[in-house]
PDB file of C-alpha atoms and ligand atoms in Angstrom:
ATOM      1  CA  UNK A   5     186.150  -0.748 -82.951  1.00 54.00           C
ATOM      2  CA  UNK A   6     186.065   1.021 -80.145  1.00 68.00           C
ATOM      3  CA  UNK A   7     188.881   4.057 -79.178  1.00 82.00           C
ATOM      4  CA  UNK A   8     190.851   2.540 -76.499  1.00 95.00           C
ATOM      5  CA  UNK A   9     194.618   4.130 -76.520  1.00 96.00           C
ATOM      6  CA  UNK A  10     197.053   1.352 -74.672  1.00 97.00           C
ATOM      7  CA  UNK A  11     197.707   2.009 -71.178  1.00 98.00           C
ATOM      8  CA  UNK A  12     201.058   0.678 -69.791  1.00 98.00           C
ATOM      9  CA  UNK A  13     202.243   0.640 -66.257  1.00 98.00           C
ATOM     10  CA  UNK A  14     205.340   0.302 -64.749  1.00 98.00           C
ATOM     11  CA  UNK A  15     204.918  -0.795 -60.930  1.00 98.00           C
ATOM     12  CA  UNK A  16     207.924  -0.770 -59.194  1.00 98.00           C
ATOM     13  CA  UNK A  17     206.771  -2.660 -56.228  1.00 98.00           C
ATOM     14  CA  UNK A  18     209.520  -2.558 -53.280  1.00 98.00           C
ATOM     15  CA  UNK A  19     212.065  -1.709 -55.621  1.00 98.00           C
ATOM     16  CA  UNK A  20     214.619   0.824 -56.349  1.00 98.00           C
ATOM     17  CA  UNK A  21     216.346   3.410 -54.284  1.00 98.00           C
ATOM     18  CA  UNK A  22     216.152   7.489 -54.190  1.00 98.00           C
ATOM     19  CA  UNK A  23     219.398   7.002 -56.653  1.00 98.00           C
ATOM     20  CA  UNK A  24     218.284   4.020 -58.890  1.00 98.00           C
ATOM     21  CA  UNK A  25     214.214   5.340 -58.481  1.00 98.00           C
ATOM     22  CA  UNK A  26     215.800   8.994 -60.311  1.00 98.00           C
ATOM     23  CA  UNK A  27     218.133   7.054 -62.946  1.00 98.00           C
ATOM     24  CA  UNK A  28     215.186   4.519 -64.095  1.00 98.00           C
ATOM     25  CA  UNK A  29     212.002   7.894 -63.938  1.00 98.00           C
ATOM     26  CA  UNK A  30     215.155  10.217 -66.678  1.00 98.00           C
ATOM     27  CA  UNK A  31     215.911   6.371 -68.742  1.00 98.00           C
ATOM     28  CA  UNK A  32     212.158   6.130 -69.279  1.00 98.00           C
ATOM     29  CA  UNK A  33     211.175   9.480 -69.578  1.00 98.00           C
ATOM     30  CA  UNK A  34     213.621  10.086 -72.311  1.00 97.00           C
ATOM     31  CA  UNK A  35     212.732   6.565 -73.847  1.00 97.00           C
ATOM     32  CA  UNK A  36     209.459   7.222 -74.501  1.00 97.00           C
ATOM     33  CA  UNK A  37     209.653  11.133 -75.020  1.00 94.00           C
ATOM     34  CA  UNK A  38     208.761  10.330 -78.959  1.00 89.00           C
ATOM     35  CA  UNK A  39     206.007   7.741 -78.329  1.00 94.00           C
ATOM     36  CA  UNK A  40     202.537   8.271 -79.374  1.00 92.00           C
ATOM     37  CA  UNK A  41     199.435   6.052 -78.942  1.00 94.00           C
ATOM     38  CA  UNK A  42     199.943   4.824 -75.382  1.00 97.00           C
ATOM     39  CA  UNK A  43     199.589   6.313 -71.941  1.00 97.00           C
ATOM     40  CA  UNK A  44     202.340   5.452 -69.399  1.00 98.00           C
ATOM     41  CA  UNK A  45     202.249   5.804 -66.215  1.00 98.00           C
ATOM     42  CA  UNK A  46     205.282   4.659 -63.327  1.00 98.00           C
ATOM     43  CA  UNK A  47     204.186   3.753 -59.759  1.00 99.00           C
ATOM     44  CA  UNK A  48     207.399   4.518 -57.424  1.00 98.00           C
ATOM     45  CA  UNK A  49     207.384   3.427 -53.722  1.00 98.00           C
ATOM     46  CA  UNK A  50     205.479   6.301 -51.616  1.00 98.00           C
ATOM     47  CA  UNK A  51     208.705   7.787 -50.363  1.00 98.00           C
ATOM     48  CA  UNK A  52     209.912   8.557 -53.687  1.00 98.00           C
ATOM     49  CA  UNK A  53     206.472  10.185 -55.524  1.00 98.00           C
ATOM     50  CA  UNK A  54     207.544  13.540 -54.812  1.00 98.00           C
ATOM     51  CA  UNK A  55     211.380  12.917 -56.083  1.00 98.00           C
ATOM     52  CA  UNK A  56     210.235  11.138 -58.935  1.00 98.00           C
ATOM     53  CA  UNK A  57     207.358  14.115 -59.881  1.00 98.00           C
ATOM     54  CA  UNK A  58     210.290  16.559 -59.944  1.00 98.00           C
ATOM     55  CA  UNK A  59     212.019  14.822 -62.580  1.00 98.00           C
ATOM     56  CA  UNK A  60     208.915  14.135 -64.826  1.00 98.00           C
ATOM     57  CA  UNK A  61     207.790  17.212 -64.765  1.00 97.00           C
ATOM     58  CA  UNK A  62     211.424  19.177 -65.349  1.00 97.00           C
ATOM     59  CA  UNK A  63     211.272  16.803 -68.460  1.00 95.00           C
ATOM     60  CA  UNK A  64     207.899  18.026 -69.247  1.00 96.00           C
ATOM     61  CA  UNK A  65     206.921  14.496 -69.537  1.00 97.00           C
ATOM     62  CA  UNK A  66     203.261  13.017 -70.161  1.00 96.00           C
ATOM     63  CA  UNK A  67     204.441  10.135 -68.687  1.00 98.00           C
ATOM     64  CA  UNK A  68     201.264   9.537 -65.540  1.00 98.00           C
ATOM     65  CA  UNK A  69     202.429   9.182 -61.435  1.00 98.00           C
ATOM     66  CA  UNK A  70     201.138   6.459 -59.889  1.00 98.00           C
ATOM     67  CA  UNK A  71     201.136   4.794 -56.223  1.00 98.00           C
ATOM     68  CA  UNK A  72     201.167   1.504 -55.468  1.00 98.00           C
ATOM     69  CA  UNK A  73     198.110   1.750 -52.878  1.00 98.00           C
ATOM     70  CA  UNK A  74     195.728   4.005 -51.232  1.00 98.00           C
ATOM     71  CA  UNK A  75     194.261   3.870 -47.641  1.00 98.00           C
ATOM     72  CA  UNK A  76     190.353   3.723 -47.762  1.00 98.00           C
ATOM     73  CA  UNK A  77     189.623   6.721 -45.734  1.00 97.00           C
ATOM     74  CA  UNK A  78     189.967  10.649 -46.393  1.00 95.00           C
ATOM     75  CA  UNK A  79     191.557  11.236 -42.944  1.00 96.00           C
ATOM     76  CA  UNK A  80     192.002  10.662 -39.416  1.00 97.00           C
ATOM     77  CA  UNK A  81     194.218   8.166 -37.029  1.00 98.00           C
ATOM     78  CA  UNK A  82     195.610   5.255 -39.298  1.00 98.00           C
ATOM     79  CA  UNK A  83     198.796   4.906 -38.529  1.00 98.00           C
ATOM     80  CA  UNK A  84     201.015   4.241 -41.043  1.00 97.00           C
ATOM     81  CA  UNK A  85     198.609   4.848 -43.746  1.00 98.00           C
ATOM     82  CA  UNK A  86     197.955   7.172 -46.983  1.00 98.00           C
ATOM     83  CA  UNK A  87     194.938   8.873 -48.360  1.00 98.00           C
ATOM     84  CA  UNK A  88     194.469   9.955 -51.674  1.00 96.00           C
ATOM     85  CA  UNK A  89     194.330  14.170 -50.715  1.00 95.00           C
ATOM     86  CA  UNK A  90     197.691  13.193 -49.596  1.00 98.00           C
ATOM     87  CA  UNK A  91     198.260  11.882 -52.772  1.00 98.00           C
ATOM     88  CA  UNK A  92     197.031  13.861 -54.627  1.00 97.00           C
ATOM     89  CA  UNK A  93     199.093  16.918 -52.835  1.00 97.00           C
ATOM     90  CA  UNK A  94     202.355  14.892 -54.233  1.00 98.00           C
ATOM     91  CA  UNK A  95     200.788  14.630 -57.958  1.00 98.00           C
ATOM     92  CA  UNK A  96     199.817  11.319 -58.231  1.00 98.00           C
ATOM     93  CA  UNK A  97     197.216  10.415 -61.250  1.00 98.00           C
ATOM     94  CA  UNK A  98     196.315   6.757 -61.283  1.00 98.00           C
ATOM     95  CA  UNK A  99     196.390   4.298 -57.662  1.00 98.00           C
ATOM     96  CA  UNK A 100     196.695   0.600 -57.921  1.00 98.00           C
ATOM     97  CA  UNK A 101     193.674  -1.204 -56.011  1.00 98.00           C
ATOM     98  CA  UNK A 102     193.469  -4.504 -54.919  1.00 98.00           C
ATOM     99  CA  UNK A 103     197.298  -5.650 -56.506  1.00 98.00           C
ATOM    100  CA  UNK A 104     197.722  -9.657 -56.392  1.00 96.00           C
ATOM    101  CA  UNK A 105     200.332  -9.057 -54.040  1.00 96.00           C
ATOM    102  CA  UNK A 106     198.355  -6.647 -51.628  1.00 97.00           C
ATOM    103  CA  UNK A 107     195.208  -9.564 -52.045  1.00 97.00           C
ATOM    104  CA  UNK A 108     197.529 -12.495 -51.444  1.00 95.00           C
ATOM    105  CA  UNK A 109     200.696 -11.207 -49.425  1.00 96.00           C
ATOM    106  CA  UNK A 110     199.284  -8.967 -46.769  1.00 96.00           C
ATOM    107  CA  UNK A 111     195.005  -9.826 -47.503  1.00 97.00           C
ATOM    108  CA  UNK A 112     193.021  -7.665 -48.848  1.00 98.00           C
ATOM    109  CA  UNK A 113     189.826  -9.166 -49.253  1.00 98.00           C
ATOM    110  CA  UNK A 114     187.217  -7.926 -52.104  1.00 98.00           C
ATOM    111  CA  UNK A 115     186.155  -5.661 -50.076  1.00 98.00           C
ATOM    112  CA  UNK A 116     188.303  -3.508 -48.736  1.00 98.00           C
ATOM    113  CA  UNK A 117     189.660  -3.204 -52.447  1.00 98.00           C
ATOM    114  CA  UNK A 118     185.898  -1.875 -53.417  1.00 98.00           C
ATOM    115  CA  UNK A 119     186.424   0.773 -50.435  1.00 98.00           C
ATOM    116  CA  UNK A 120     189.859   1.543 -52.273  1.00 98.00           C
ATOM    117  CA  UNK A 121     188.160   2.099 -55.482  1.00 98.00           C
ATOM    118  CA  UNK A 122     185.705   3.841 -54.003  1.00 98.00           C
ATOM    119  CA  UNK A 123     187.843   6.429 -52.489  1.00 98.00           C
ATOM    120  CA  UNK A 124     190.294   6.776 -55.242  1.00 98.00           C
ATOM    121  CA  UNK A 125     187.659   7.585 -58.604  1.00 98.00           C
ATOM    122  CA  UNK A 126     185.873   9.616 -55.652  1.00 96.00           C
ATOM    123  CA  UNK A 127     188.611  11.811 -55.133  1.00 96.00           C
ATOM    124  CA  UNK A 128     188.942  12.436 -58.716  1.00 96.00           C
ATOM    125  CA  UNK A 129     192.200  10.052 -58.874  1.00 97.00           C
ATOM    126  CA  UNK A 130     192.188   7.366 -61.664  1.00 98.00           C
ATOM    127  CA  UNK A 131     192.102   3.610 -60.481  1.00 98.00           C
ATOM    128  CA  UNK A 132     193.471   0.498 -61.634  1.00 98.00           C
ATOM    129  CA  UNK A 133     191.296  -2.447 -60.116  1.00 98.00           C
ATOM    130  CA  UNK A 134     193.582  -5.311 -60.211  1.00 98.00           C
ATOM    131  CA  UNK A 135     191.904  -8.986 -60.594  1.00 98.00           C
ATOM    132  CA  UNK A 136     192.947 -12.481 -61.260  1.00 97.00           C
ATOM    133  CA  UNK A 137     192.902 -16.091 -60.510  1.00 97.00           C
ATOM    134  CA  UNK A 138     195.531 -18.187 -58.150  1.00 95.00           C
ATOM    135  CA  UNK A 139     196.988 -21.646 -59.770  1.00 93.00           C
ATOM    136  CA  UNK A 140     194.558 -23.942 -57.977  1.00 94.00           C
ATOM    137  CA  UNK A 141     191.382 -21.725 -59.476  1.00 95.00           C
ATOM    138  CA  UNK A 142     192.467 -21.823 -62.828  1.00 94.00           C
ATOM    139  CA  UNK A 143     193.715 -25.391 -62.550  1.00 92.00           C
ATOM    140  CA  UNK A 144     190.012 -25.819 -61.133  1.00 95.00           C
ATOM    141  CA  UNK A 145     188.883 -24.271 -64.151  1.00 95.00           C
ATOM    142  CA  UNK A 146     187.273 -21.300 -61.516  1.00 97.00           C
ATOM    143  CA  UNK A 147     189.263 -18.466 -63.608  1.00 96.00           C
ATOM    144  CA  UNK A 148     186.085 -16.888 -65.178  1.00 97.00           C
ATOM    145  CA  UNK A 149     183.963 -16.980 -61.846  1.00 97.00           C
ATOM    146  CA  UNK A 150     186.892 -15.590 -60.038  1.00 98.00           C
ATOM    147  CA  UNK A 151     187.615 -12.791 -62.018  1.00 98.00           C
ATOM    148  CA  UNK A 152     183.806 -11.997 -62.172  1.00 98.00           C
ATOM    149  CA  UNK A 153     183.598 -11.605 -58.876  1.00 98.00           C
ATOM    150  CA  UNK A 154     186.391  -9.333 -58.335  1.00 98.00           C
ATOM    151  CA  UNK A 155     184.884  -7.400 -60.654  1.00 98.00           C
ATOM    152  CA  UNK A 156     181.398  -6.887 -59.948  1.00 98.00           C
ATOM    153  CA  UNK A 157     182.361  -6.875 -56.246  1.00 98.00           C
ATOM    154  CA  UNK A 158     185.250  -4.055 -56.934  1.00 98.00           C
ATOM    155  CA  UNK A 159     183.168  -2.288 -58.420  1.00 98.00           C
ATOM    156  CA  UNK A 160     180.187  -2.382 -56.213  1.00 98.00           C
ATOM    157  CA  UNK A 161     178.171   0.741 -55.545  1.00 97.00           C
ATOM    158  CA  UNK A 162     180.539   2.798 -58.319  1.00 97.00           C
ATOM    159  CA  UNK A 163     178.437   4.766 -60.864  1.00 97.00           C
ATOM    160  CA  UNK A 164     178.765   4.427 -64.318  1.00 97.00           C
ATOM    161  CA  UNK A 165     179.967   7.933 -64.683  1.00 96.00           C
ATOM    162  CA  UNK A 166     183.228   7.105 -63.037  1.00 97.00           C
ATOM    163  CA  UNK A 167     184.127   4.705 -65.145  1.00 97.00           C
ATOM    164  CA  UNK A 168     186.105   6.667 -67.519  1.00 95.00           C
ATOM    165  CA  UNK A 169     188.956   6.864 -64.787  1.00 97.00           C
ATOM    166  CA  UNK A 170     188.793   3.017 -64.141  1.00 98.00           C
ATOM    167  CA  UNK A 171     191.069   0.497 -65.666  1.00 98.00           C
ATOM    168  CA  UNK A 172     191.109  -2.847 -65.065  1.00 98.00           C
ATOM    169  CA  UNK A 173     193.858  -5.113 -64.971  1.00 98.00           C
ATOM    170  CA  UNK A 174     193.833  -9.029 -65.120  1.00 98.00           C
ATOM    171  CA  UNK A 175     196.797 -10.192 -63.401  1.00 97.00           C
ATOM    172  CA  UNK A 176     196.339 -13.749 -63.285  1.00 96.00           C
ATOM    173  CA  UNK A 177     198.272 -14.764 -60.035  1.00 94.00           C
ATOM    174  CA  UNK A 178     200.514 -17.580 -61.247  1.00 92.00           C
ATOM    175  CA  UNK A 179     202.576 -15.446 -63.824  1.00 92.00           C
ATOM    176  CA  UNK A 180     203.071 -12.763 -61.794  1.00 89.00           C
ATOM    177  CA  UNK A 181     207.013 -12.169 -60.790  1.00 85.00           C
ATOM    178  CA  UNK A 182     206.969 -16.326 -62.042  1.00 89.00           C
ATOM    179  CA  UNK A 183     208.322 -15.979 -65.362  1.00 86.00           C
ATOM    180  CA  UNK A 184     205.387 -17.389 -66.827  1.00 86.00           C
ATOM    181  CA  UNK A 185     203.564 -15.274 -69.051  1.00 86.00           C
ATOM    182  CA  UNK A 186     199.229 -16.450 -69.951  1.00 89.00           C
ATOM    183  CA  UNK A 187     199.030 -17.437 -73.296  1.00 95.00           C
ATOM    184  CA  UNK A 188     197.955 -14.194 -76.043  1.00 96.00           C
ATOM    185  CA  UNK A 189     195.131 -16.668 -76.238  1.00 97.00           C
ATOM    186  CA  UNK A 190     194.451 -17.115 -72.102  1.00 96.00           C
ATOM    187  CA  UNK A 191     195.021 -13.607 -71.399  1.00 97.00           C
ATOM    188  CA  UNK A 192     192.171 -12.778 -74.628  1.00 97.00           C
ATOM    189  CA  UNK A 193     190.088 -15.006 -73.073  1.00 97.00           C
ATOM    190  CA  UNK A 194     190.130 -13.657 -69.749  1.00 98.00           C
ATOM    191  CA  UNK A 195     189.809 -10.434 -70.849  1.00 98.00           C
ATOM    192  CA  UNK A 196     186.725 -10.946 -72.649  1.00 98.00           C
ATOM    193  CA  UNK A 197     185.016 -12.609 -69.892  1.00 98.00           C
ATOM    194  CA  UNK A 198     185.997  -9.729 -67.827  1.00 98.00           C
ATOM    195  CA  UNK A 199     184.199  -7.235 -70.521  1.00 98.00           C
ATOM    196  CA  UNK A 200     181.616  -9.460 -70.620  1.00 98.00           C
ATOM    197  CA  UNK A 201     181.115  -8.514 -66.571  1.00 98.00           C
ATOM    198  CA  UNK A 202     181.504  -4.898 -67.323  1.00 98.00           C
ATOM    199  CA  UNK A 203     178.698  -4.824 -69.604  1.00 98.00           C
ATOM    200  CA  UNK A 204     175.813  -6.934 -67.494  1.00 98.00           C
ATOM    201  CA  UNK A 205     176.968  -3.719 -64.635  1.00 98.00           C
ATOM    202  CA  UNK A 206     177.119  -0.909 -66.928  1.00 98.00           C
ATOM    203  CA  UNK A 207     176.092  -2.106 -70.525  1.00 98.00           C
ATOM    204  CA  UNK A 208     178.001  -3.400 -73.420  1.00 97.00           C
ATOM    205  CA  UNK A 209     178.833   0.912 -74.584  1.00 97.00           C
ATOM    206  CA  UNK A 210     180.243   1.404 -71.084  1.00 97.00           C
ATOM    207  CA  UNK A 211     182.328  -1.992 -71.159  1.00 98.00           C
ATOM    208  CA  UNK A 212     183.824  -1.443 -74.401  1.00 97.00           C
ATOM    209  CA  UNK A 213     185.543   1.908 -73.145  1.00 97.00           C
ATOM    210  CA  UNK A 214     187.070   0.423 -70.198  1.00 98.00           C
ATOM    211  CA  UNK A 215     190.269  -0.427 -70.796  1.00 98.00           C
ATOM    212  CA  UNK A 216     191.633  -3.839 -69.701  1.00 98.00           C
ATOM    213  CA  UNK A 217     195.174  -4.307 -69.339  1.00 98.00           C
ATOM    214  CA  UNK A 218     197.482  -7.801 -69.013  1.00 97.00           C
ATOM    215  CA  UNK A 219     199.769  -8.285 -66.521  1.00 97.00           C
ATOM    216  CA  UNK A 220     202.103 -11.094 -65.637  1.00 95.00           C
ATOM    217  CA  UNK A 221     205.875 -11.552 -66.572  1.00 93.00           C
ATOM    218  CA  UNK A 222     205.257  -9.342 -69.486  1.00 96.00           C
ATOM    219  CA  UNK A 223     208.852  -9.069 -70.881  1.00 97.00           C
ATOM    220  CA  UNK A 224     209.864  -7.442 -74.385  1.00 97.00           C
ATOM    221  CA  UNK A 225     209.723 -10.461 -76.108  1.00 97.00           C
ATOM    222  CA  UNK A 226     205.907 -11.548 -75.508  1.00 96.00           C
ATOM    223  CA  UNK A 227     204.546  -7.834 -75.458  1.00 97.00           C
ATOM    224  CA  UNK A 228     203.479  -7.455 -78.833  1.00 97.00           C
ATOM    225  CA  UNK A 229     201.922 -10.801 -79.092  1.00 97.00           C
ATOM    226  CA  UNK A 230     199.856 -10.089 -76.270  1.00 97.00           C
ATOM    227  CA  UNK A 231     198.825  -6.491 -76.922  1.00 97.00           C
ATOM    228  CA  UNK A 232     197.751  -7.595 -80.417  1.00 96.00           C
ATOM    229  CA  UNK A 233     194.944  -9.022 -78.864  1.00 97.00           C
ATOM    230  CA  UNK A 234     191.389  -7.404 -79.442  1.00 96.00           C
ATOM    231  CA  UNK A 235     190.438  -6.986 -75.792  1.00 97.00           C
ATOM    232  CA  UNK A 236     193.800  -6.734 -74.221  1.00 97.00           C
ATOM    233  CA  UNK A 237     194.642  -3.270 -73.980  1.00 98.00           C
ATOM    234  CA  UNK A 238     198.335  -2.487 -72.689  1.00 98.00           C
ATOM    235  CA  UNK A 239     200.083  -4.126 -70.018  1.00 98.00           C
ATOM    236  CA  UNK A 240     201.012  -4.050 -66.232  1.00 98.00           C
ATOM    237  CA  UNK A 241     204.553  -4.688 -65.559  1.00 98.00           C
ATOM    238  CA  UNK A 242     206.743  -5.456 -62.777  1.00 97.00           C
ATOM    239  CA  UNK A 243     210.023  -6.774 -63.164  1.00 97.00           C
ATOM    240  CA  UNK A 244     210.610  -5.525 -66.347  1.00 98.00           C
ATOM    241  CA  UNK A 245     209.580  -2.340 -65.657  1.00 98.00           C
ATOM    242  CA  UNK A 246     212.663  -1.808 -63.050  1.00 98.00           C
ATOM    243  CA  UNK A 247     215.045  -1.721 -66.708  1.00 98.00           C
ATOM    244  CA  UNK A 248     214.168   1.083 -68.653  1.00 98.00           C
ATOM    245  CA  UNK A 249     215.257  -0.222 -72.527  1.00 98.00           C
ATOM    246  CA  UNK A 250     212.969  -3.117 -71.504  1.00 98.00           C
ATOM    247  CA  UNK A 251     209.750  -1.086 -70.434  1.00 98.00           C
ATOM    248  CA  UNK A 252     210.211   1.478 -73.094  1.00 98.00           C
ATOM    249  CA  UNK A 253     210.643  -1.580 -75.436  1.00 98.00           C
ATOM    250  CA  UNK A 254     207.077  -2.775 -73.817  1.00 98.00           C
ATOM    251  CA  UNK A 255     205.651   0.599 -74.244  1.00 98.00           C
ATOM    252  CA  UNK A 256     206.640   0.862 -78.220  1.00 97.00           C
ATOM    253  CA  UNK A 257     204.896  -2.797 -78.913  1.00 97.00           C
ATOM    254  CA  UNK A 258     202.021  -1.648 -76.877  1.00 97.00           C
ATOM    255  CA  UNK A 259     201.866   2.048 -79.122  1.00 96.00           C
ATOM    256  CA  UNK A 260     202.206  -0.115 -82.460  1.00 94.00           C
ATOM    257  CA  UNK A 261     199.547  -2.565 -80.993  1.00 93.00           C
ATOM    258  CA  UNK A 262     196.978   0.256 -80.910  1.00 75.00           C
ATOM    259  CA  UNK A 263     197.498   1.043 -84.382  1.00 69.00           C
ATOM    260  CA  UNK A 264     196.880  -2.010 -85.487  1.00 70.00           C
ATOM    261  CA  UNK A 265     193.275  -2.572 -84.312  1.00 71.00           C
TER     262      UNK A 265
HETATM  263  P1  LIG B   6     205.691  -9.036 -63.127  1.00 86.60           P
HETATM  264  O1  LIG B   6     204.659  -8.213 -62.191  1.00 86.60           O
HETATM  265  O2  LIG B   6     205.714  -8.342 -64.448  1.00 86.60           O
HETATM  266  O3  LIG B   6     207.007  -8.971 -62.393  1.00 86.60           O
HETATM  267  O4  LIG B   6     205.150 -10.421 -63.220  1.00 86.60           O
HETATM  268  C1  LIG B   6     203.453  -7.733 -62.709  1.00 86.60           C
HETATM  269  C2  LIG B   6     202.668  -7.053 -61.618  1.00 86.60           C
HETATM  270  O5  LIG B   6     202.690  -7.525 -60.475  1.00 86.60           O
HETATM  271  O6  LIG B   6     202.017  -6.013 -61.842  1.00 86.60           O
END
């Protein structure tokens, strides 16, 4: 069996306030100060990174910062926009690429999401390539195609060697911030099929280190069912990440999961 210790993530999304941002970064760094076996990571709105730093690292905490995007050049005019030096400067770790929400609300296309990749693993920043089908492709049975695609088009013109800062993360669009939560079986199958992908780009070795992680309504009670699952390595969470019982809850099923494979 390959070595793959969980990964969870908490992404805050638009959430949270200097005050609350401060009170959830202390309730989970002190929640999971006596965890082992999973890498967590938080991904705080941009203006918060550098607020939210301060308090992991007076905590010494392992616990990874993350942002929510990236812009896909180093510098220059872009208005409005963030590279990852910049990032970097404010000790962030791990970038989200291609989120459902940045793919479906404001339309990133596959892409620019490769360019985000691109520039994030380049900089020496771990990514998270986010993938997943809407309702009408998986009602249209597409799911597998989809999800290949935003794979081996993610990835596109990424070497092998980077790929031991990549994670990917099947976010299925339909459960996300719905409530409903794939299957331990869909999200297993899924993941597979997105392994599968991995290995005709890089070989089966290379595929079987990648980690792949679920996300989707992921609350405390369906964690552990889903992280049992061979392929499905950690989660992604939103809404229950913005609770900090619930996420370190997550983040214990998700330690005991890797344990038990
Ligand atoms: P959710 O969000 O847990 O609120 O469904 C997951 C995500 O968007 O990463």
């Amino acid at each position: 069996m390959p070595d793959r210790k969980p990964f969870v993530g908490g992404n805050w999304k638009m959430n949270t306030n200097r005050t609350t941002g401060s009170d959830l970064a202390r309730g989970v760094t002190d929640g999971v100060l006596n965890i082992d076996g999973v890498d967590v990571a938080v991904f705080p709105p941009f203006p918060y990174l550098l607020t939210i730093r301060a308090i992991l690292r007076d905590r010494g905490s392992s616990i990874r910062l993350g942002a929510q995007n990236i812009y896909q050049s180093a510098e220059g005019a872009f208005t409005g926009e963030v590279s990852a030096n910049m990032l970097k400067d404010c000790g962030v770790q791990v970038v989200l690429c291609g989120h459902s929400e940045r793919r479906h609300v404001i339309g990133e296309k596959d892409e620019l999401v490769n360019k985000k990749v691109r520039q994030t693993l380049e900089s020496g920043v771990e990514a998270i390539l986010c993938v997943g089908e809407t309702l009408d492709e998986r009602l249209a049975g597409h799911q597998d195609i989809v999800n290949a695609r935003q794979v081996r088009t993610g990835l596109a013109e990424i070497p092998g060697s980077w790929l031991e800062r990549l994670i990917v993360a099947y976010e299925p669009v339909w459960a996300i911030g719905t409530g409903k939560t794939a299957t331990p079986q869909d999200a297993q199958d899924a993941h597979k099929q997105i392994r599968t992908q991995l290995a005709k780009q890089y070989g089966p070795d290379a595929a079987n280190r990648v980690r792949i992680i679920y996300g989707g309504s992921v609350k405390p009670d369906v964690a552990a069912d889903i992280f049992a699952m061979p392929d499905v390595d950690g989660g992604l969470i939103g809404g229950a990440s913005l609770n900090a019982a619930d996420f370190v809850t997550i983040c214990k099923a998700a330690a005991t999961s890797g344990r038990s494979k």
